[in-house]
Coordinates of C-alpha atoms and ligand atoms in Angstrom, one line a residue:
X92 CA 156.2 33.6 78.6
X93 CA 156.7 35.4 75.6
X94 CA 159.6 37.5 74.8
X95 CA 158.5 41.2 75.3
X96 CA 155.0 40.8 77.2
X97 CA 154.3 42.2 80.4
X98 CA 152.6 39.6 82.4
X99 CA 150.6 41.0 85.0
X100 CA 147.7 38.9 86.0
X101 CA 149.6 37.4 88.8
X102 CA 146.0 36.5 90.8
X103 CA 144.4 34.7 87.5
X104 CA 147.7 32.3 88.1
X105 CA 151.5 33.1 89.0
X106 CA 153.8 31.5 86.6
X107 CA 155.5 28.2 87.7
X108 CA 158.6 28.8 90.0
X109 CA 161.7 26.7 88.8
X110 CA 161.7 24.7 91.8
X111 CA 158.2 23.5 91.0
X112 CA 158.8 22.8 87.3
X113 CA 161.7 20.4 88.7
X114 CA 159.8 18.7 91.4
X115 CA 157.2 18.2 88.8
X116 CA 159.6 16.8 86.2
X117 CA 161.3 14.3 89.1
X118 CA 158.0 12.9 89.9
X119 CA 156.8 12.6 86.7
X120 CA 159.5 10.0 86.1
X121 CA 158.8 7.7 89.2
X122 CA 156.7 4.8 87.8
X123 CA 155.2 3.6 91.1
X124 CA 151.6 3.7 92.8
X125 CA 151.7 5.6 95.7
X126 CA 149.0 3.0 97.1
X127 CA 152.4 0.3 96.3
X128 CA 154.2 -1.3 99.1
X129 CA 157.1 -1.9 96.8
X130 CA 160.3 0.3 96.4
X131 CA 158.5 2.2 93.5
X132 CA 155.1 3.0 95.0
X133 CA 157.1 4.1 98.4
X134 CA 159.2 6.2 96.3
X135 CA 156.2 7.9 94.9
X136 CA 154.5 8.1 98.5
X137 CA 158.0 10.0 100.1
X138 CA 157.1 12.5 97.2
X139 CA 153.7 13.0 98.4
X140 CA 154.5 12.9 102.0
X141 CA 157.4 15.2 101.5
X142 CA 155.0 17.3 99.6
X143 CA 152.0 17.5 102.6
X144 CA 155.0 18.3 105.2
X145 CA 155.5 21.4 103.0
X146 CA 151.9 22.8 102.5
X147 CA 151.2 22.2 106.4
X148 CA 154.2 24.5 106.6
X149 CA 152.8 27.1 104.8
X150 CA 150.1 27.1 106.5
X151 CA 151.2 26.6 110.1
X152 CA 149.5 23.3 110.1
X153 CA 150.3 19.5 110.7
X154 CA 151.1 17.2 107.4
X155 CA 148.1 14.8 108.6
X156 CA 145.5 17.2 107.9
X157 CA 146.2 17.8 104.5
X158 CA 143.6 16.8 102.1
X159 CA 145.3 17.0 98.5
X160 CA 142.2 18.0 95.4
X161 CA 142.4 19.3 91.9
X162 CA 142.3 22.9 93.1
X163 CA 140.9 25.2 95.7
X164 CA 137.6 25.1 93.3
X165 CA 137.1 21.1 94.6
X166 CA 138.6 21.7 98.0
X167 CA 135.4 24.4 98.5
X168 CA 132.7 22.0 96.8
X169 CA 134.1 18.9 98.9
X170 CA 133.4 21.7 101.9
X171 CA 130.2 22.8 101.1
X172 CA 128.8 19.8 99.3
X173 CA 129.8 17.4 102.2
X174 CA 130.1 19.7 105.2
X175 CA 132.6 19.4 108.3
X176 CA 132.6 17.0 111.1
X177 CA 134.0 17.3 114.5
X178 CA 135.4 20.6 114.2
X179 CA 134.3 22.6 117.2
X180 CA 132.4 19.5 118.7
X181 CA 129.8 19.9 116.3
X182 CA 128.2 18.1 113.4
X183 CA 128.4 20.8 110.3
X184 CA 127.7 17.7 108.3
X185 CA 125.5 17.9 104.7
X186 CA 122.6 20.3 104.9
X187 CA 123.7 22.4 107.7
X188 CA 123.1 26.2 107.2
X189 CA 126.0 27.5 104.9
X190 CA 126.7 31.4 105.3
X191 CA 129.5 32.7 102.7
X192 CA 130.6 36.2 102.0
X193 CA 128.9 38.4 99.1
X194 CA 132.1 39.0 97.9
X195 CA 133.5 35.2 97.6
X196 CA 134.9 33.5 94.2
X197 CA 132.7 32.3 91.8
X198 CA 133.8 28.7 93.0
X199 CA 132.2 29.2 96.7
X200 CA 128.5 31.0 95.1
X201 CA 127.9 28.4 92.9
X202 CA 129.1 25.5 95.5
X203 CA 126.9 26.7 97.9
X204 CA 124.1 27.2 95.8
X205 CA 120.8 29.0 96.5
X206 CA 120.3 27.7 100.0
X207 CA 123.4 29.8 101.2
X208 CA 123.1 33.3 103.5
X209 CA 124.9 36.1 102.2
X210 CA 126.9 38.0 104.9
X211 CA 127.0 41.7 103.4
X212 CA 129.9 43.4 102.6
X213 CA 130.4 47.6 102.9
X214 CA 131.4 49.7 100.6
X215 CA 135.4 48.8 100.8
X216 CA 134.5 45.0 100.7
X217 CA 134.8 44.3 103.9
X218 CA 132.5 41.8 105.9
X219 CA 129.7 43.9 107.5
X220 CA 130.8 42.3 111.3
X221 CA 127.5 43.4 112.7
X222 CA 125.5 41.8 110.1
X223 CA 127.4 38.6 110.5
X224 CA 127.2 38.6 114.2
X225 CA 123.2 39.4 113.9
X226 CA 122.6 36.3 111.2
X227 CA 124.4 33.8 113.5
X228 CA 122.7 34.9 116.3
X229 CA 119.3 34.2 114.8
X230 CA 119.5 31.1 113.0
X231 CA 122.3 28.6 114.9
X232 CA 125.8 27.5 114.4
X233 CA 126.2 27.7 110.4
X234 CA 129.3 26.6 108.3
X235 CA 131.0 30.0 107.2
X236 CA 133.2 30.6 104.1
X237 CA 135.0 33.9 103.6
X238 CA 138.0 34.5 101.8
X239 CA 141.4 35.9 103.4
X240 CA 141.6 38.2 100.2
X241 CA 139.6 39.5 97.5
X242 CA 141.3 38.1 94.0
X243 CA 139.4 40.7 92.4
X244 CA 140.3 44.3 94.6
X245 CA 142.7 42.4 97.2
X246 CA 140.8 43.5 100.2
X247 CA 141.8 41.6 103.2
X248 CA 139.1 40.4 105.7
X249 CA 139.9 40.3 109.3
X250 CA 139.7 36.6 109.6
X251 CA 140.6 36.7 113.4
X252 CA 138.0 38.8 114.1
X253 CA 135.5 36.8 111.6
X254 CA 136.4 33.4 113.5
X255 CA 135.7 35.0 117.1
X256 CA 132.0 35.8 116.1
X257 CA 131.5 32.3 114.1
X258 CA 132.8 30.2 117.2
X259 CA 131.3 32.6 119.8
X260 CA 127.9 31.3 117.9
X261 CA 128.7 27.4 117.6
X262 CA 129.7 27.9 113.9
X263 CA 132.5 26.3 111.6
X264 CA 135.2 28.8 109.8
X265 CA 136.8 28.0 106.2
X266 CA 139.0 30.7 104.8
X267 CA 139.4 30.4 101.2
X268 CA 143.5 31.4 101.2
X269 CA 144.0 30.6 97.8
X270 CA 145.3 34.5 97.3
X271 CA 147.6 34.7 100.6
X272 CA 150.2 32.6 99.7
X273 CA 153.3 34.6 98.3
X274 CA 151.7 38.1 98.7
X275 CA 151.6 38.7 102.2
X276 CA 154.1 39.2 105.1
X277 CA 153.4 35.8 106.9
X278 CA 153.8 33.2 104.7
X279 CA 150.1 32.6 104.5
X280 CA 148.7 35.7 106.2
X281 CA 146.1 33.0 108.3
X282 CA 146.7 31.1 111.2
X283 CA 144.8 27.8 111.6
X284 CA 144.4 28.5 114.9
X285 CA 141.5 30.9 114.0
X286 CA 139.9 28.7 111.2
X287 CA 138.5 25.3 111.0
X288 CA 139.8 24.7 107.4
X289 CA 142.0 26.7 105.3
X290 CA 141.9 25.8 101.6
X291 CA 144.7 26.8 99.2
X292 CA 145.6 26.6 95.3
X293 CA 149.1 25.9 94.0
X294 CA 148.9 27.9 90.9
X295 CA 147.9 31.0 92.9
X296 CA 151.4 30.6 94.3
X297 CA 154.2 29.5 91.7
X298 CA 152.7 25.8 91.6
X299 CA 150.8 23.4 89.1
X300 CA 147.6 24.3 87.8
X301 CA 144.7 21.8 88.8
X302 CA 146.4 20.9 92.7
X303 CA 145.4 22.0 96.0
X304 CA 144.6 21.4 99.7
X305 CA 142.4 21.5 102.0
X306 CA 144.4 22.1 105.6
X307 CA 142.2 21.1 108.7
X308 CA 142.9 22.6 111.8
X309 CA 143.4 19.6 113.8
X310 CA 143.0 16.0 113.3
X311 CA 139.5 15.3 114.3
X312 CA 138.1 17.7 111.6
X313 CA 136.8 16.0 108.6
X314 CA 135.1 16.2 105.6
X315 CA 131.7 15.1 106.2
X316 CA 131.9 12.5 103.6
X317 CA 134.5 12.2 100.4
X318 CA 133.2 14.6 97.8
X319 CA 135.0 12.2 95.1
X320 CA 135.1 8.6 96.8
X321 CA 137.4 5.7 95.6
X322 CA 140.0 3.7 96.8
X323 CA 140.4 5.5 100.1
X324 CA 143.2 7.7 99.1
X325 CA 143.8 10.8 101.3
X326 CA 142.9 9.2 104.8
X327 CA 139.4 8.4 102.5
X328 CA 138.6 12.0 102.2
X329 CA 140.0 12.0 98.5
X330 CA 139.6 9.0 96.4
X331 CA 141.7 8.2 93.2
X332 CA 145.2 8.0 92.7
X333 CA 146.8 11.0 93.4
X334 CA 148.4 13.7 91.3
X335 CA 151.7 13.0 92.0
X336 CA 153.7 15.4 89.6
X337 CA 151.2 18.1 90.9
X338 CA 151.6 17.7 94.2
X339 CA 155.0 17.6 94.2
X340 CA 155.1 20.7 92.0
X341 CA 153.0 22.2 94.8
X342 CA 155.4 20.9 97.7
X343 CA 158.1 22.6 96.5
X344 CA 156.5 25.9 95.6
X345 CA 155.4 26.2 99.4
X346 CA 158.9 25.5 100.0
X347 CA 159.7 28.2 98.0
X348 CA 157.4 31.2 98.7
X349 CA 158.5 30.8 102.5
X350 CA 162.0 31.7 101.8
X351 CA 161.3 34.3 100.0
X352 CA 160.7 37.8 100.7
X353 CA 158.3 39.0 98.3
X354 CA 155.8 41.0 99.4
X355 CA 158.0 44.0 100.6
X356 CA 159.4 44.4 96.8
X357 CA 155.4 44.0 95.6
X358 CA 154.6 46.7 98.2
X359 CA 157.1 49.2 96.6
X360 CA 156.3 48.2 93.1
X361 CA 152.5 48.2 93.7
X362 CA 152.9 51.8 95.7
X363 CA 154.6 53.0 93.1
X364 CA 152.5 52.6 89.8
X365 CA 149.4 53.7 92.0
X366 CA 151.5 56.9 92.5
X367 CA 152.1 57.3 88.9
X368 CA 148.5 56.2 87.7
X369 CA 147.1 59.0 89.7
X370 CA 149.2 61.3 87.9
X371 CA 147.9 59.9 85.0
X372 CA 145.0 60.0 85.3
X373 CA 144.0 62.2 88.5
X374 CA 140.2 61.2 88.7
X375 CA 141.2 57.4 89.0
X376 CA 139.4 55.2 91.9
X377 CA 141.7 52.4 93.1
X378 CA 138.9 50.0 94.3
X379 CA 139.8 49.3 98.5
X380 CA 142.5 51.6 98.8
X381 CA 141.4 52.9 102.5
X382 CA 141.5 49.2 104.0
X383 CA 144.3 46.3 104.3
X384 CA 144.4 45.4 100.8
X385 CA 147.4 42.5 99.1
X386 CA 150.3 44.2 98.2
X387 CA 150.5 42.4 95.2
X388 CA 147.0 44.0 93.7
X389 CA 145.8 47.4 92.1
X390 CA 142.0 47.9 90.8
X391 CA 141.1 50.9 89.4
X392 CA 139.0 52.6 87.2
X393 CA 139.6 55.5 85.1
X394 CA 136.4 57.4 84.1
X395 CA 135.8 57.4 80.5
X396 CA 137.9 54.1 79.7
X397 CA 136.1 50.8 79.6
X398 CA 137.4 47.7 80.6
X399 CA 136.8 45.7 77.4
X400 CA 138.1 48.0 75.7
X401 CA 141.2 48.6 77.4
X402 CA 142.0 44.8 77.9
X403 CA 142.1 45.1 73.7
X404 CA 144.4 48.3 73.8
X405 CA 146.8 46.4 76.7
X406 CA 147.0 43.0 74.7
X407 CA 147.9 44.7 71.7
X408 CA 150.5 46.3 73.7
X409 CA 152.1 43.2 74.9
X410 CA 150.5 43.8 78.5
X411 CA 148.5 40.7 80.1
X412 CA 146.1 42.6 82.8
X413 CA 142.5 41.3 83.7
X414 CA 139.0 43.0 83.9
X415 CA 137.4 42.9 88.0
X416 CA 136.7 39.2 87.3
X417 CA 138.3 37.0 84.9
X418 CA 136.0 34.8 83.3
X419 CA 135.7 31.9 81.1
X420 CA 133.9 32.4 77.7
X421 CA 136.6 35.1 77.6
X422 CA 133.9 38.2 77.8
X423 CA 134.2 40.6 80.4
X424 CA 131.0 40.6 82.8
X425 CA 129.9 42.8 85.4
X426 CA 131.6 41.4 89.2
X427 CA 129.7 41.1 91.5
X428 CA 132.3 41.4 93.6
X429 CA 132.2 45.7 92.8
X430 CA 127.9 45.4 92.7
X431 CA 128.4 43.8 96.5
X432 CA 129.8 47.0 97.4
X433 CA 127.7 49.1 96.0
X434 CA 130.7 50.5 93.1
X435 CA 129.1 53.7 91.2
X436 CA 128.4 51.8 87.1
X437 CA 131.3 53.7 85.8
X438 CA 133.6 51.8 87.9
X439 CA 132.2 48.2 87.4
X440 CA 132.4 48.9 83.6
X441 CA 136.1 50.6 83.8
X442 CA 137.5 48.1 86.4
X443 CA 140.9 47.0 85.5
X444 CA 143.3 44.7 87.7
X445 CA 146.8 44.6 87.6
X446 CA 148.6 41.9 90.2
X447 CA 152.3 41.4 89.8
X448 CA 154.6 38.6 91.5
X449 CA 158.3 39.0 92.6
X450 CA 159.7 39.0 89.3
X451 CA 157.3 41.6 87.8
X452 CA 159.8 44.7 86.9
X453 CA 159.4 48.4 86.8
X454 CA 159.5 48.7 83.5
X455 CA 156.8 46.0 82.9
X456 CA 154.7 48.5 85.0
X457 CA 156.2 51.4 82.9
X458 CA 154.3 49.4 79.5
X459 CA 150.8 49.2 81.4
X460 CA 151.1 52.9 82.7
X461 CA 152.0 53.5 79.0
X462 CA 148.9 51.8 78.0
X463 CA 146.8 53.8 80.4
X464 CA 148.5 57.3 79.6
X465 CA 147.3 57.3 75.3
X466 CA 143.5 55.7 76.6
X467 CA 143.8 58.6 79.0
X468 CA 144.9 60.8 76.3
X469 CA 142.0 59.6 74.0
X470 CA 139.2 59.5 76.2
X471 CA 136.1 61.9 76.2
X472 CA 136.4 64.7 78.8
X473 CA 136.2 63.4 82.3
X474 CA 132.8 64.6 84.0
X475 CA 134.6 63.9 87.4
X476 CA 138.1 65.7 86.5
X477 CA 136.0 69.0 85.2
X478 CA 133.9 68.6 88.6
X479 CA 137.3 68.3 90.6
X480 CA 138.9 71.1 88.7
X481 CA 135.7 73.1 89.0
X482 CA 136.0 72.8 92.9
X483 CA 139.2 73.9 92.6
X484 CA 139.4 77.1 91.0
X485 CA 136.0 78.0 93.3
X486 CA 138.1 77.4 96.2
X487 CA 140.9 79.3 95.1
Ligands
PLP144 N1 139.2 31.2 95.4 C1 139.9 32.3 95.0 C2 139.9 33.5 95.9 C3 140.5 32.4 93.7 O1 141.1 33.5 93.4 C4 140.4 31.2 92.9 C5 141.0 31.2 91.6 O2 140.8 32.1 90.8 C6 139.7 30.1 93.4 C7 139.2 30.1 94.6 C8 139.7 28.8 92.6 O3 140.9 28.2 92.5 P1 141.3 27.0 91.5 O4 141.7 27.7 90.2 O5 142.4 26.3 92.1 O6 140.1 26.1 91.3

């Protein structure tokens, strides 16, 4: 990173641990095939192996129902696209009904295309549980995707809950973890016991961009077919030669954000600039503050500040936050993440996220709360603050 800069845009991607960067190096120097039955290939194959052992740990699950992909963003399309066989002693195979959350990652709405059922969320961003129950019960067992957190507000779902009422109805559970890892107090914040598949990104947690897993709950669930067939790679559910360096990379991350204890320094740090935002700026809204939220994440909204703006003012500063959703032709769009909860306009167009890691410092929080105290300065009159204050001296 750049000498200076405050990187905090820890959910867009977490910067590579040490221990990753030399498990990646290591395997980039084996020569073998993993496919190989000689000394080389085997050597790469330990590394993968070694690697699968790792990721079942962090998830609580067993190293043969890994599935390694190019990212959570295949693991859901090979989910969706191909569907899940005998989880549940069902058939969730292709073309069975597909519900997801309204709130999931871009990756999981455009996987599941058009043909998908939106299970509401309320005005925190939390599943509507009734709704849920009520949508199952009508139509039959479904295939469900929610996500463990929000990468956009941090809201956590109650996935234990979430898989009672899909299994009570016949249905099929994948949590999209890909924020848990290295944020919460368990070291994924999910049990397998409570999904079907669990699907998780390395870079999310200190790893590799472009690896991740898919992490069955037990050995007789399956994709319904490969999503990317080949030479039968992956127990066939993954075809082409693996990504070795990356996997490895991803191995040893796992390894490492179990040991650590993270998420009670996030949960100071995080506490801490929302205490000093709101004095700030008093008239803030810190998006899911009410409900189990990451400890890693702050959104907010300051009236009178808009986000494209501010991401300017930040940069300039040296300070790396994101808009609600980041997004790819680099413009800020509306989420519809916030319009799924129903967030008043001024908060869609003034969301700002700021996610840290373990080695995010104070005083890299100091610079962004820097940032935010001259837009605060500079901004029209707040509507909301002269209401507030107006209340105020009426009461007095
Ligand atoms: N799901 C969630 C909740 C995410 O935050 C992301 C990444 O932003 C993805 C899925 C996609 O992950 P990947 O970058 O590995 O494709």
């Amino acid at each position: 990173m750049a000498e200076g800069r405050a990187y905090l845009d820890w959910n867009a991607t977490a910067p590579l641990l040490p221990e990753a960067r030399e498990a990646v190096m290591r395997a980039l120097d084996l020569v073998g095939n993993p496919s190989s039955i000689h000394a080389e290939g085997r050597a790469a194959r330990a590394m993968i192996e070694q690697a699968r052992a790792d990721v079942a740990a962090l998830v609580g699950g067993e190293a043969e129902n890994v599935v390694f992909t190019s990212g959570a963003t295949e693991a859901i399309n090979a989910v969706l696209k191909q569907g899940l066989t005998g989880c549940c002693g069902r058939n969730l195979a292709v073309g069975s009904r597909v519900i997801i959350g309204a709130t999931e990652h871009a990756a999981v709405l455009a996987a599941a295309g058009p043909r998908a059922e939106i299970a509401p969320v309320d005005a925190d961003g939390l599943i509507d549980l009734d709704a849920l129950k009520a949508m199952l019960a009508s139509g039959g067992p479904a295939l469900v995707v929610i996500q463990l957190a929000n990468n956009e507000t941090g809201v956590l779902q109650s996935i234990r809950t979430i898989a009672e009422i899909v299994h009570a109805e016949g249905g099929a559970l994948v949590v999209d973890a890909v924020q848990g890892p290295g944020r919460l107090f368990t070291p994924l914040g999910v049990e397998l016991r409570d999904a079907d598949a669990i699907i998780v990104s390395a870079h999310k947690f200190g790893g590799p961009k472009g690896v991740g897993a898919i992490v069955f709950a037990d050995h007789r669930t399956r994709l319904g077919s490969a999503l990317i067939p080949g030479g039968g790679q992956e127990r066939g559910q993954r075809g082409g030669t693996e990504n070795v360096a990356g996997i490895a990379g991803m191995g040893a991350a796992a390894r490492a954000v179990m040991v650590e204890l993270a998420p009670q320094k996030l949960s100071q740090l995080c506490d801490g600039f929302e205490s000093r935002l709101k004095r700030i700026a008093p008239d803030v809204r810190i998006v899911g503050q009410g409900v189990p939220r990451l400890v890693n994440t702050s959104l907010f909204a300051v009236p009178g500040i808009a986000a494209e703006k501010a991401l300017i003012a930040f940069d300039l500063a040296g300070v790396a936050v994101s808009s609600g959703s980041a997004c790819s032709s680099g413009k800020v769009k509306a989420s519809h993440v916030l319009k799924a909860m129903n967030a008043p306009d001024w908060v869609i167009a003034g969301a700002i996220r700021v996610s840290i890691g373990p080695t995010t410092t104070e005083a890299e929080l100091e610079k962004a709360l820097d940032v935010i105290a001259r837009l605060v300065a500079k901004r029209p009159a707040s509507p909301i603050l002269a209401e507030k204050s107006a209340q105020n001296s009426s009461a007095a």
